[in-house]
Coordinates of N, CA and C and ligand atoms in Angstrom, one line a residue:
M1 N -19.4 32.8 7.0 CA -19.2 31.5 6.4 C -17.8 31.4 5.8
A2 N -17.1 30.3 6.0 CA -15.7 30.1 5.4 C -15.8 29.9 3.9
R3 N -14.8 30.5 3.2 CA -14.7 30.3 1.8 C -14.4 28.8 1.6
G4 N -14.8 28.2 0.5 CA -14.5 26.8 0.2 C -13.0 26.6 0.1
R5 N -12.5 25.4 0.3 CA -11.1 25.1 0.1 C -10.9 24.5 -1.3
F6 N -9.7 24.9 -1.8 CA -9.3 24.4 -3.1 C -8.3 23.2 -2.8
I7 N -8.8 22.0 -3.1 CA -8.0 20.8 -2.7 C -7.5 20.1 -4.0
L8 N -6.2 20.2 -4.2 CA -5.7 19.7 -5.4 C -5.0 18.3 -5.2
L9 N -5.3 17.4 -6.2 CA -4.6 16.1 -6.2 C -3.8 16.1 -7.5
E10 N -2.5 16.0 -7.4 CA -1.6 16.0 -8.5 C -0.8 14.6 -8.5
G11 N -0.2 14.4 -9.6 CA 0.7 13.2 -9.5 C 0.8 12.5 -10.9
C12 N 1.6 11.5 -10.8 CA 1.9 10.7 -12.1 C 0.7 10.0 -12.6
D13 N 0.7 9.6 -13.8 CA -0.3 8.8 -14.4 C -0.6 7.5 -13.7
R14 N -1.8 7.2 -13.5 CA -2.2 5.9 -12.8 C -1.8 5.9 -11.3
A15 N -1.5 7.1 -10.7 CA -1.2 7.1 -9.3 C -2.5 6.9 -8.5
G16 N -3.6 7.1 -9.1 CA -4.9 7.0 -8.4 C -5.6 8.3 -8.1
K17 N -5.2 9.4 -8.9 CA -5.8 10.7 -8.7 C -7.3 10.7 -8.9
S18 N -7.8 10.1 -10.0 CA -9.2 10.2 -10.3 C -10.0 9.3 -9.3
T19 N -9.4 8.2 -8.9 CA -10.1 7.3 -7.9 C -10.2 8.1 -6.6
Q20 N -9.1 8.7 -6.1 CA -9.1 9.4 -4.8 C -10.0 10.7 -4.9
C21 N -10.0 11.4 -6.0 CA -10.9 12.6 -6.1 C -12.3 12.2 -5.9
A22 N -12.7 11.1 -6.6 CA -14.1 10.7 -6.4 C -14.4 10.3 -5.0
M23 N -13.5 9.6 -4.4 CA -13.7 9.1 -3.0 C -13.8 10.3 -2.0
L24 N -12.9 11.3 -2.3 CA -12.9 12.4 -1.4 C -14.2 13.3 -1.5
V25 N -14.6 13.5 -2.7 CA -15.9 14.2 -2.9 C -17.0 13.5 -2.2
A26 N -17.1 12.2 -2.4 CA -18.2 11.4 -1.8 C -18.1 11.5 -0.2
A27 N -16.9 11.4 0.3 CA -16.7 11.4 1.8 C -17.1 12.8 2.3
L28 N -16.7 13.9 1.6 CA -17.0 15.2 2.1 C -18.5 15.5 2.0
K29 N -19.2 15.0 1.0 CA -20.6 15.1 0.8 C -21.3 14.4 2.0
E30 N -20.9 13.2 2.2 CA -21.5 12.4 3.3 C -21.4 13.2 4.6
R31 N -20.3 13.9 4.8 CA -20.2 14.7 6.1 C -20.9 16.0 6.0
G32 N -21.7 16.2 5.0 CA -22.6 17.4 4.9 C -21.9 18.7 4.3
H33 N -20.8 18.5 3.7 CA -20.1 19.7 3.1 C -20.7 19.9 1.7
S34 N -20.6 21.1 1.2 CA -20.9 21.4 -0.2 C -19.6 21.3 -0.9
V35 N -19.5 20.4 -1.9 CA -18.3 20.1 -2.6 C -18.5 19.7 -4.0
E36 N -17.6 20.1 -4.9 CA -17.7 19.7 -6.3 C -16.3 19.2 -6.8
L37 N -16.4 18.4 -7.8 CA -15.2 17.9 -8.5 C -14.9 18.8 -9.7
C38 N -13.6 19.1 -9.9 CA -13.1 19.8 -11.1 C -12.0 19.0 -11.7
K39 N -11.9 19.0 -13.0 CA -10.9 18.2 -13.6 C -10.2 19.0 -14.7
F40 N -8.9 19.0 -14.7 CA -8.1 19.6 -15.8 C -7.3 18.6 -16.5
P41 N -7.3 18.6 -17.9 CA -8.0 19.5 -18.7 C -9.5 19.3 -18.6
D42 N -10.3 20.4 -18.7 CA -11.7 20.3 -18.8 C -12.0 20.2 -20.3
R43 N -12.3 19.0 -20.8 CA -12.4 18.7 -22.2 C -13.8 19.1 -22.8
T44 N -14.7 19.7 -22.0 CA -16.0 20.1 -22.5 C -16.1 21.4 -23.1
T45 N -15.1 22.3 -22.9 CA -15.1 23.6 -23.4 C -14.6 23.6 -24.9
T46 N -14.7 24.8 -25.6 CA -14.1 24.8 -26.9 C -12.6 24.6 -26.9
I47 N -11.9 25.2 -25.9 CA -10.4 25.0 -25.8 C -10.2 23.5 -25.4
G48 N -11.0 23.0 -24.5 CA -10.9 21.6 -24.0 C -11.0 20.6 -25.2
K49 N -11.9 21.0 -26.1 CA -12.0 20.0 -27.3 C -10.8 20.0 -28.1
M50 N -10.1 21.2 -28.2 CA -8.8 21.2 -29.0 C -7.8 20.4 -28.3
I51 N -7.8 20.5 -26.9 CA -6.8 19.7 -26.1 C -7.1 18.2 -26.3
H52 N -8.4 17.9 -26.3 CA -8.8 16.5 -26.4 C -8.3 15.9 -27.8
A53 N -8.5 16.7 -28.8 CA -8.0 16.3 -30.2 C -6.5 16.1 -30.2
Y54 N -5.8 16.9 -29.5 CA -4.3 16.8 -29.4 C -4.0 15.5 -28.6
L55 N -4.6 15.3 -27.5 CA -4.2 14.2 -26.6 C -4.6 12.8 -27.3
T56 N -5.6 12.8 -28.1 CA -6.0 11.6 -28.8 C -5.4 11.5 -30.2
N57 N -4.4 12.3 -30.4 CA -3.6 12.3 -31.7 C -4.4 12.5 -32.9
T58 N -5.5 13.2 -32.8 CA -6.3 13.6 -34.0 C -5.8 14.9 -34.6
E59 N -5.2 15.7 -33.7 CA -4.6 17.0 -34.2 C -3.1 17.1 -33.7
E60 N -2.3 17.7 -34.6 CA -0.9 18.0 -34.2 C -0.9 19.5 -33.8
L61 N -0.1 19.8 -32.8 CA 0.1 21.2 -32.4 C 1.5 21.4 -31.9
D62 N 2.0 22.6 -32.1 CA 3.3 23.0 -31.6 C 3.3 22.8 -30.1
D63 N 4.5 22.4 -29.5 CA 4.6 22.2 -28.1 C 4.2 23.4 -27.3
R64 N 4.6 24.6 -27.7 CA 4.3 25.8 -27.0 C 2.8 26.1 -27.1
A65 N 2.2 25.9 -28.3 CA 0.8 26.2 -28.5 C -0.1 25.4 -27.6
I66 N 0.2 24.1 -27.5 CA -0.6 23.2 -26.7 C -0.4 23.6 -25.2
H67 N 0.8 24.0 -24.8 CA 1.0 24.4 -23.4 C 0.1 25.6 -23.1
L68 N 0.1 26.5 -24.0 CA -0.8 27.7 -23.7 C -2.2 27.4 -23.7
L69 N -2.7 26.4 -24.5 CA -4.1 26.0 -24.5 C -4.4 25.4 -23.1
F70 N -3.5 24.5 -22.6 CA -3.8 23.9 -21.3 C -3.9 25.0 -20.2
S71 N -3.1 26.0 -20.3 CA -3.1 27.1 -19.3 C -4.4 27.9 -19.5
A72 N -4.8 28.2 -20.8 CA -6.0 29.0 -21.1 C -7.2 28.2 -20.6
N73 N -7.2 26.9 -20.6 CA -8.3 26.0 -20.1 C -8.4 26.2 -18.6
R74 N -7.3 26.5 -17.9 CA -7.5 26.8 -16.5 C -8.0 28.3 -16.3
W75 N -7.5 29.2 -17.1 CA -7.9 30.6 -17.0 C -9.4 30.7 -17.3
E76 N -9.9 30.0 -18.2 CA -11.3 30.2 -18.6 C -12.2 29.6 -17.4
A77 N -11.7 28.8 -16.5 CA -12.4 28.3 -15.4 C -12.4 29.2 -14.2
M78 N -11.5 30.2 -14.2 CA -11.2 31.0 -12.9 C -12.5 31.7 -12.3
Q79 N -13.3 32.3 -13.2 CA -14.4 33.0 -12.6 C -15.4 32.1 -11.9
T80 N -15.6 30.9 -12.5 CA -16.5 29.9 -12.0 C -15.9 29.4 -10.7
I81 N -14.6 29.1 -10.7 CA -14.0 28.6 -9.5 C -14.1 29.6 -8.3
K82 N -13.8 30.8 -8.7 CA -13.8 31.9 -7.6 C -15.2 32.0 -7.0
R83 N -16.2 32.0 -7.9 CA -17.6 32.1 -7.4 C -18.0 31.0 -6.5
K84 N -17.6 29.8 -6.9 CA -17.9 28.6 -6.1 C -17.2 28.6 -4.7
L85 N -15.9 29.0 -4.7 CA -15.2 29.0 -3.5 C -15.8 30.1 -2.5
L86 N -16.1 31.3 -3.1 CA -16.7 32.3 -2.3 C -18.1 32.0 -1.7
A87 N -18.8 31.1 -2.5 CA -20.1 30.6 -2.0 C -20.0 29.5 -0.9
G88 N -18.7 29.1 -0.6 CA -18.5 28.2 0.5 C -18.4 26.7 0.0
T89 N -18.4 26.5 -1.3 CA -18.2 25.2 -1.9 C -16.8 24.8 -2.0
H90 N -16.4 23.6 -1.5 CA -15.1 23.1 -1.6 C -14.9 22.5 -3.0
L91 N -13.7 22.7 -3.6 CA -13.5 22.1 -4.9 C -12.3 21.1 -4.8
V92 N -12.6 19.9 -5.2 CA -11.6 18.8 -5.3 C -11.1 18.8 -6.7
V93 N -9.9 19.1 -7.0 CA -9.4 19.3 -8.3 C -8.4 18.2 -8.8
D94 N -8.7 17.6 -9.9 CA -7.9 16.5 -10.5 C -7.0 17.1 -11.5
R95 N -5.7 17.3 -11.1 CA -4.7 18.0 -11.9 C -4.9 19.5 -12.1
Y96 N -3.7 20.2 -12.2 CA -3.8 21.7 -12.3 C -2.5 22.1 -13.0
A97 N -2.0 23.3 -12.5 CA -0.8 23.9 -13.2 C 0.4 23.1 -13.1
Y98 N 0.6 22.3 -12.0 CA 1.8 21.5 -11.9 C 1.9 20.5 -13.0
S99 N 0.8 19.9 -13.4 CA 0.8 19.0 -14.5 C 1.1 19.7 -15.8
G100 N 0.6 21.0 -15.9 CA 0.9 21.8 -17.1 C 2.4 21.9 -17.2
V101 N 3.1 22.3 -16.1 CA 4.6 22.5 -16.2 C 5.3 21.2 -16.4
A102 N 4.9 20.2 -15.7 CA 5.7 18.9 -15.7 C 5.6 18.3 -17.1
F103 N 4.5 18.3 -17.7 CA 4.4 17.6 -19.0 C 5.1 18.4 -20.1
S104 N 5.0 19.7 -20.1 CA 5.7 20.5 -21.1 C 7.2 20.6 -20.9
A105 N 7.6 20.7 -19.6 CA 9.1 20.8 -19.3 C 9.7 19.4 -19.7
A106 N 8.9 18.3 -19.5 CA 9.5 17.0 -19.8 C 9.8 16.9 -21.3
K107 N 9.2 17.8 -22.1 CA 9.5 17.7 -23.6 C 10.7 18.5 -23.9
G108 N 11.2 19.3 -22.9 CA 12.4 20.0 -23.1 C 12.2 21.6 -23.1
L109 N 11.0 22.0 -22.9 CA 10.7 23.4 -22.9 C 11.3 24.0 -21.6
D110 N 11.7 25.3 -21.6 CA 12.3 26.0 -20.5 C 11.3 26.0 -19.3
L111 N 11.8 25.7 -18.1 CA 10.9 25.6 -16.9 C 10.2 26.9 -16.6
T112 N 11.0 28.0 -16.6 CA 10.4 29.3 -16.3 C 9.3 29.7 -17.3
W113 N 9.6 29.5 -18.6 CA 8.7 29.8 -19.7 C 7.4 29.0 -19.4
C114 N 7.5 27.7 -19.0 CA 6.4 26.9 -18.8 C 5.5 27.4 -17.6
K115 N 6.2 28.0 -16.6 CA 5.4 28.4 -15.4 C 4.7 29.8 -15.7
D116 N 5.2 30.6 -16.5 CA 4.7 32.0 -16.7 C 3.2 32.1 -17.0
P117 N 2.7 31.3 -18.0 CA 1.3 31.6 -18.3 C 0.3 31.3 -17.2
D118 N 0.7 30.5 -16.2 CA -0.2 30.1 -15.1 C -0.1 31.1 -13.9
R119 N 0.9 32.1 -14.0 CA 1.0 33.0 -12.9 C -0.3 33.8 -12.7
G120 N -0.7 33.8 -11.4 CA -1.9 34.6 -11.1 C -3.2 33.7 -11.0
L121 N -3.1 32.4 -11.3 CA -4.2 31.5 -11.1 C -4.5 31.4 -9.6
I122 N -5.8 31.1 -9.3 CA -6.1 30.9 -7.9 C -5.2 29.7 -7.4
R123 N -4.7 29.9 -6.2 CA -3.8 28.9 -5.6 C -4.5 27.8 -4.9
P124 N -4.1 26.6 -5.0 CA -4.7 25.6 -4.1 C -4.4 25.8 -2.6
D125 N -5.4 25.5 -1.8 CA -5.2 25.6 -0.3 C -4.4 24.4 0.2
I126 N -4.5 23.3 -0.5 CA -3.7 22.1 -0.1 C -3.5 21.3 -1.3
T127 N -2.2 20.8 -1.5 CA -1.8 20.0 -2.6 C -1.4 18.7 -2.2
F128 N -2.0 17.6 -2.6 CA -1.6 16.3 -2.4 C -0.8 15.8 -3.6
F129 N 0.4 15.3 -3.4 CA 1.1 14.7 -4.6 C 1.1 13.2 -4.4
L130 N 0.4 12.5 -5.3 CA 0.3 11.0 -5.3 C 1.5 10.5 -6.1
D131 N 2.5 9.9 -5.4 CA 3.7 9.5 -6.0 C 3.8 8.0 -6.3
L132 N 4.0 7.7 -7.5 CA 4.1 6.3 -7.9 C 5.3 6.0 -8.8
P133 N 6.2 5.2 -8.4 CA 7.3 4.9 -9.3 C 6.8 4.3 -10.6
S134 N 7.5 4.6 -11.8 CA 7.0 4.1 -13.1 C 6.9 2.6 -13.1
S135 N 7.8 1.9 -12.4 CA 7.7 0.4 -12.4 C 6.4 0.0 -11.8
D136 N 5.9 0.7 -10.8 CA 4.6 0.3 -10.2 C 3.4 0.7 -11.1
A137 N 3.6 1.9 -11.7 CA 2.5 2.4 -12.6 C 2.3 1.4 -13.7
E138 N 3.4 0.8 -14.2 CA 3.3 -0.1 -15.3 C 2.5 -1.3 -15.0
K139 N 2.5 -1.7 -13.7 CA 1.8 -2.9 -13.3 C 0.3 -2.7 -13.3
R140 N -0.1 -1.4 -13.3 CA -1.6 -1.1 -13.3 C -2.2 -1.1 -14.7
G141 N -2.0 -2.2 -15.4 CA -2.7 -2.3 -16.7 C -1.9 -1.6 -17.8
G142 N -2.2 -1.9 -19.0 CA -1.4 -1.3 -20.2 C -1.7 0.1 -20.4
F143 N -0.9 0.8 -21.1 CA -1.1 2.2 -21.5 C -2.3 2.2 -22.5
G144 N -3.0 3.3 -22.4 CA -4.1 3.6 -23.4 C -3.5 4.2 -24.7
E145 N -4.4 4.8 -25.4 CA -4.0 5.3 -26.7 C -3.5 6.8 -26.7
E146 N -3.6 7.4 -25.5 CA -3.3 8.9 -25.5 C -1.8 9.2 -25.6
R147 N -1.6 10.4 -26.1 CA -0.3 10.9 -26.5 C 0.8 10.6 -25.5
Y148 N 0.6 10.9 -24.2 CA 1.7 10.9 -23.3 C 1.9 9.6 -22.6
E149 N 1.1 8.6 -23.0 CA 1.2 7.3 -22.3 C 2.3 6.4 -22.7
K150 N 3.5 6.9 -22.5 CA 4.7 6.1 -22.9 C 5.7 6.1 -21.7
R151 N 6.3 5.0 -21.4 CA 7.1 4.9 -20.2 C 8.2 5.9 -20.0
E152 N 9.0 6.1 -21.0 CA 10.2 7.0 -20.9 C 9.7 8.4 -20.6
F153 N 8.7 8.8 -21.3 CA 8.1 10.1 -21.1 C 7.6 10.3 -19.7
Q154 N 6.8 9.3 -19.2 CA 6.3 9.4 -17.9 C 7.4 9.5 -16.8
E155 N 8.5 8.9 -17.1 CA 9.6 9.0 -16.1 C 10.2 10.4 -16.1
R156 N 10.2 11.0 -17.3 CA 10.7 12.4 -17.3 C 9.7 13.3 -16.6
V157 N 8.4 13.1 -16.8 CA 7.4 13.9 -16.1 C 7.5 13.8 -14.6
R158 N 7.7 12.6 -14.1 CA 7.8 12.4 -12.7 C 9.1 13.1 -12.1
D159 N 10.2 13.1 -12.9 CA 11.4 13.9 -12.5 C 11.1 15.4 -12.3
V160 N 10.3 15.9 -13.3 CA 10.0 17.4 -13.2 C 9.1 17.6 -12.0
F161 N 8.1 16.8 -11.9 CA 7.2 16.9 -10.7 C 8.0 17.0 -9.4
L162 N 8.9 16.1 -9.3 CA 9.7 16.0 -8.0 C 10.6 17.3 -7.9
Q163 N 11.0 17.8 -9.0 CA 11.7 19.1 -9.0 C 10.8 20.3 -8.6
L164 N 9.5 20.2 -8.9 CA 8.6 21.3 -8.6 C 8.1 21.2 -7.1
R165 N 8.3 20.0 -6.5 CA 7.8 19.7 -5.2 C 8.2 20.8 -4.2
S166 N 7.2 21.3 -3.5 CA 7.5 22.3 -2.4 C 7.2 21.7 -1.1
K167 N 7.7 22.4 0.0 CA 7.6 21.8 1.3 C 6.1 21.7 1.8
E168 N 5.3 22.5 1.1 CA 3.8 22.5 1.5 C 3.1 21.3 0.9
W169 N 3.6 20.6 -0.1 CA 2.9 19.5 -0.6 C 2.8 18.4 0.4
V170 N 1.6 17.7 0.3 CA 1.5 16.5 1.2 C 1.8 15.3 0.3
M171 N 2.8 14.6 0.6 CA 3.2 13.5 -0.3 C 2.5 12.3 0.1
I172 N 1.9 11.6 -0.8 CA 1.1 10.4 -0.6 C 1.8 9.3 -1.4
D173 N 2.1 8.2 -0.6 CA 2.8 7.1 -1.3 C 1.7 6.3 -2.0
A174 N 1.7 6.4 -3.3 CA 0.6 5.8 -4.1 C 0.7 4.3 -4.3
R175 N 1.7 3.7 -3.7 CA 1.8 2.2 -3.7 C 0.9 1.6 -2.7
K176 N 0.4 2.5 -1.8 CA -0.5 2.0 -0.7 C -1.9 1.6 -1.3
S177 N -2.7 1.0 -0.5 CA -4.0 0.6 -0.9 C -4.9 1.8 -1.2
V178 N -5.9 1.7 -1.9 CA -6.9 2.7 -2.2 C -7.4 3.3 -0.9
E179 N -7.8 2.4 0.0 CA -8.3 2.8 1.3 C -7.3 3.6 2.2
A180 N -6.1 3.1 2.2 CA -5.1 3.7 3.0 C -4.8 5.1 2.5
M181 N -4.8 5.3 1.2 CA -4.5 6.6 0.6 C -5.7 7.5 1.0
H182 N -6.9 7.0 0.8 CA -8.1 7.8 1.1 C -8.1 8.3 2.6
Y183 N -7.7 7.4 3.5 CA -7.7 7.8 4.9 C -6.8 9.0 5.1
E184 N -5.6 9.0 4.5 CA -4.6 10.1 4.7 C -5.2 11.4 4.1
I185 N -5.7 11.2 2.9 CA -6.1 12.4 2.1 C -7.4 13.1 2.8
L186 N -8.3 12.2 3.3 CA -9.5 12.8 4.0 C -9.1 13.4 5.3
R187 N -8.2 12.8 6.0 CA -7.8 13.3 7.3 C -7.2 14.7 7.2
D188 N -6.2 14.8 6.3 CA -5.6 16.1 6.1 C -6.5 17.2 5.5
T189 N -7.4 16.8 4.7 CA -8.4 17.7 4.1 C -9.3 18.2 5.2
E190 N -9.8 17.3 6.0 CA -10.7 17.7 7.1 C -10.0 18.6 8.1
N191 N -8.7 18.4 8.4 CA -8.0 19.3 9.2 C -8.0 20.7 8.6
K192 N -7.7 20.8 7.3 CA -7.6 22.1 6.6 C -9.0 22.8 6.7
V193 N -10.0 22.0 6.5 CA -11.4 22.6 6.5 C -11.7 23.1 7.9
R194 N -11.3 22.3 8.9 CA -11.6 22.8 10.3 C -10.9 24.0 10.6
V195 N -9.7 24.2 10.2 CA -8.9 25.4 10.5 C -9.5 26.6 9.8
A196 N -10.0 26.4 8.6 CA -10.6 27.5 7.8 C -11.9 27.9 8.5
E197 N -12.7 26.9 9.0 CA -13.9 27.3 9.6 C -13.7 28.0 10.9
A198 N -12.7 27.6 11.7 CA -12.4 28.3 12.9 C -11.9 29.7 12.7
D199 N -11.1 29.9 11.6 CA -10.6 31.2 11.3 C -11.7 32.1 10.9
A200 N -12.7 31.6 10.1 CA -13.8 32.4 9.7 C -14.7 32.8 10.9
Q201 N -14.8 31.9 11.8 CA -15.6 32.1 13.1 C -14.9 33.3 13.8
L202 N -13.6 33.2 14.0 CA -12.9 34.3 14.7 C -13.1 35.6 14.0
E203 N -13.0 35.6 12.7 CA -13.1 36.9 11.9 C -14.5 37.5 12.2
E204 N -15.5 36.6 12.2 CA -16.9 37.1 12.4 C -17.0 37.7 13.8
E205 N -16.3 37.1 14.8 CA -16.4 37.6 16.2 C -15.7 39.0 16.4
D206 N -14.7 39.2 15.5 CA -13.9 40.4 15.6 C -14.7 41.7 15.4
Ligands
ADP1 P1 -5.0 8.5 -12.3 O1 -6.3 9.3 -12.4 O2 -4.0 9.0 -11.4 O3 -4.4 8.2 -13.7 P2 -6.8 6.3 -11.6 O4 -7.5 6.7 -10.4 O5 -7.5 6.3 -12.9 O6 -5.4 7.0 -11.7 O7 -6.2 4.8 -11.4 C1 -5.4 4.1 -12.4 C2 -5.7 2.6 -12.2 O8 -5.1 2.1 -11.0 C3 -7.1 2.2 -12.2 O9 -7.2 0.9 -12.8 C4 -7.4 2.0 -10.7 O10 -8.4 1.1 -10.4 C5 -6.1 1.5 -10.2 N1 -5.7 2.0 -8.8 C6 -6.1 3.2 -8.3 N2 -5.6 3.4 -7.0 C7 -4.9 2.2 -6.8 C8 -4.2 1.7 -5.6 N3 -4.0 2.5 -4.5 N4 -3.7 0.5 -5.7 C9 -3.8 -0.3 -6.8 N5 -4.5 0.1 -7.9 C10 -5.0 1.4 -7.9
2DT2 P1 -6.1 12.8 -17.8 O1 -7.4 13.4 -18.4 O2 -6.1 11.3 -17.8 O3 -5.8 13.4 -16.5 O4 -4.9 13.2 -18.8 N1 -1.7 17.6 -19.1 C1 -2.7 17.9 -18.2 C2 -0.8 18.5 -19.7 O5 0.0 18.1 -20.5 N2 -0.9 19.8 -19.3 C3 -1.8 20.2 -18.4 O6 -1.9 21.4 -18.0 C4 -2.8 19.3 -17.8 C5 -3.8 19.7 -16.8 C6 -1.5 15.1 -18.5 C7 -4.7 14.4 -19.3 C8 -3.3 14.5 -19.9 O7 -3.0 15.9 -20.2 C9 -1.7 16.2 -19.6 C10 -2.2 13.9 -19.1
MG3 MG1 -7.2 10.3 -14.0

């Protein structure tokens, strides 16, 4: 049996990550795959509750302290993620370490320092970057109450994301319709899954 694929959706605020994650999970389920949604930050854990308090401005924390909490929130999920992938379940993940680096580096923290705590985390098998210019993001309704929901800051975050961009990222133009984006994301995910299944088959035959 092939190991499950780690499918990451990253991108700017209001680019449509959560919408696309839900649609991708539903489409893969419909096709008979075992698949689950994961979201970072996971606000349900003890660390996640501290992050939630920070994001909703209930608590103040040093920039480096909150950075490390976001990373710890990923590390505490690693054993579960590993177990699920090994059991053949695909994971559709809404934000991960790239968000961690982009938001903290946008505050002015050193890029290498920001990357260090996440070194060694399970790597995504495919990363979709949903890119939306700030001017278009603004048109998608007003900002909420959370800490980072301010235009100038969001622009800096997008700049860091684009600096982190690697050639393996699948860039998705998030100005497209929900359906058009879903079509591209599902197509590339299915290709990835098919290749993994074929590789596992070959290994079994060896
Ligand atoms: P994110 O999780 O990236 O912040 P959401 O999926 O929550 O984004 O979407 C943010 C808002 O934009 C929601 O109101 C959603 O309905 C809307 N939206 C999502 N995708 C699109 C799209 N492709 N075109 C227009 N509006 C969209
Ligand atoms: P949402 O729950 O709407 O995605 O917002 N963030 C996220 C960080 O600053 N560092 C991280 O490591 C992660 C995963 C992005 C969550 C907010 O938290 C920010 C927006
Ligand atoms: Mg979201």
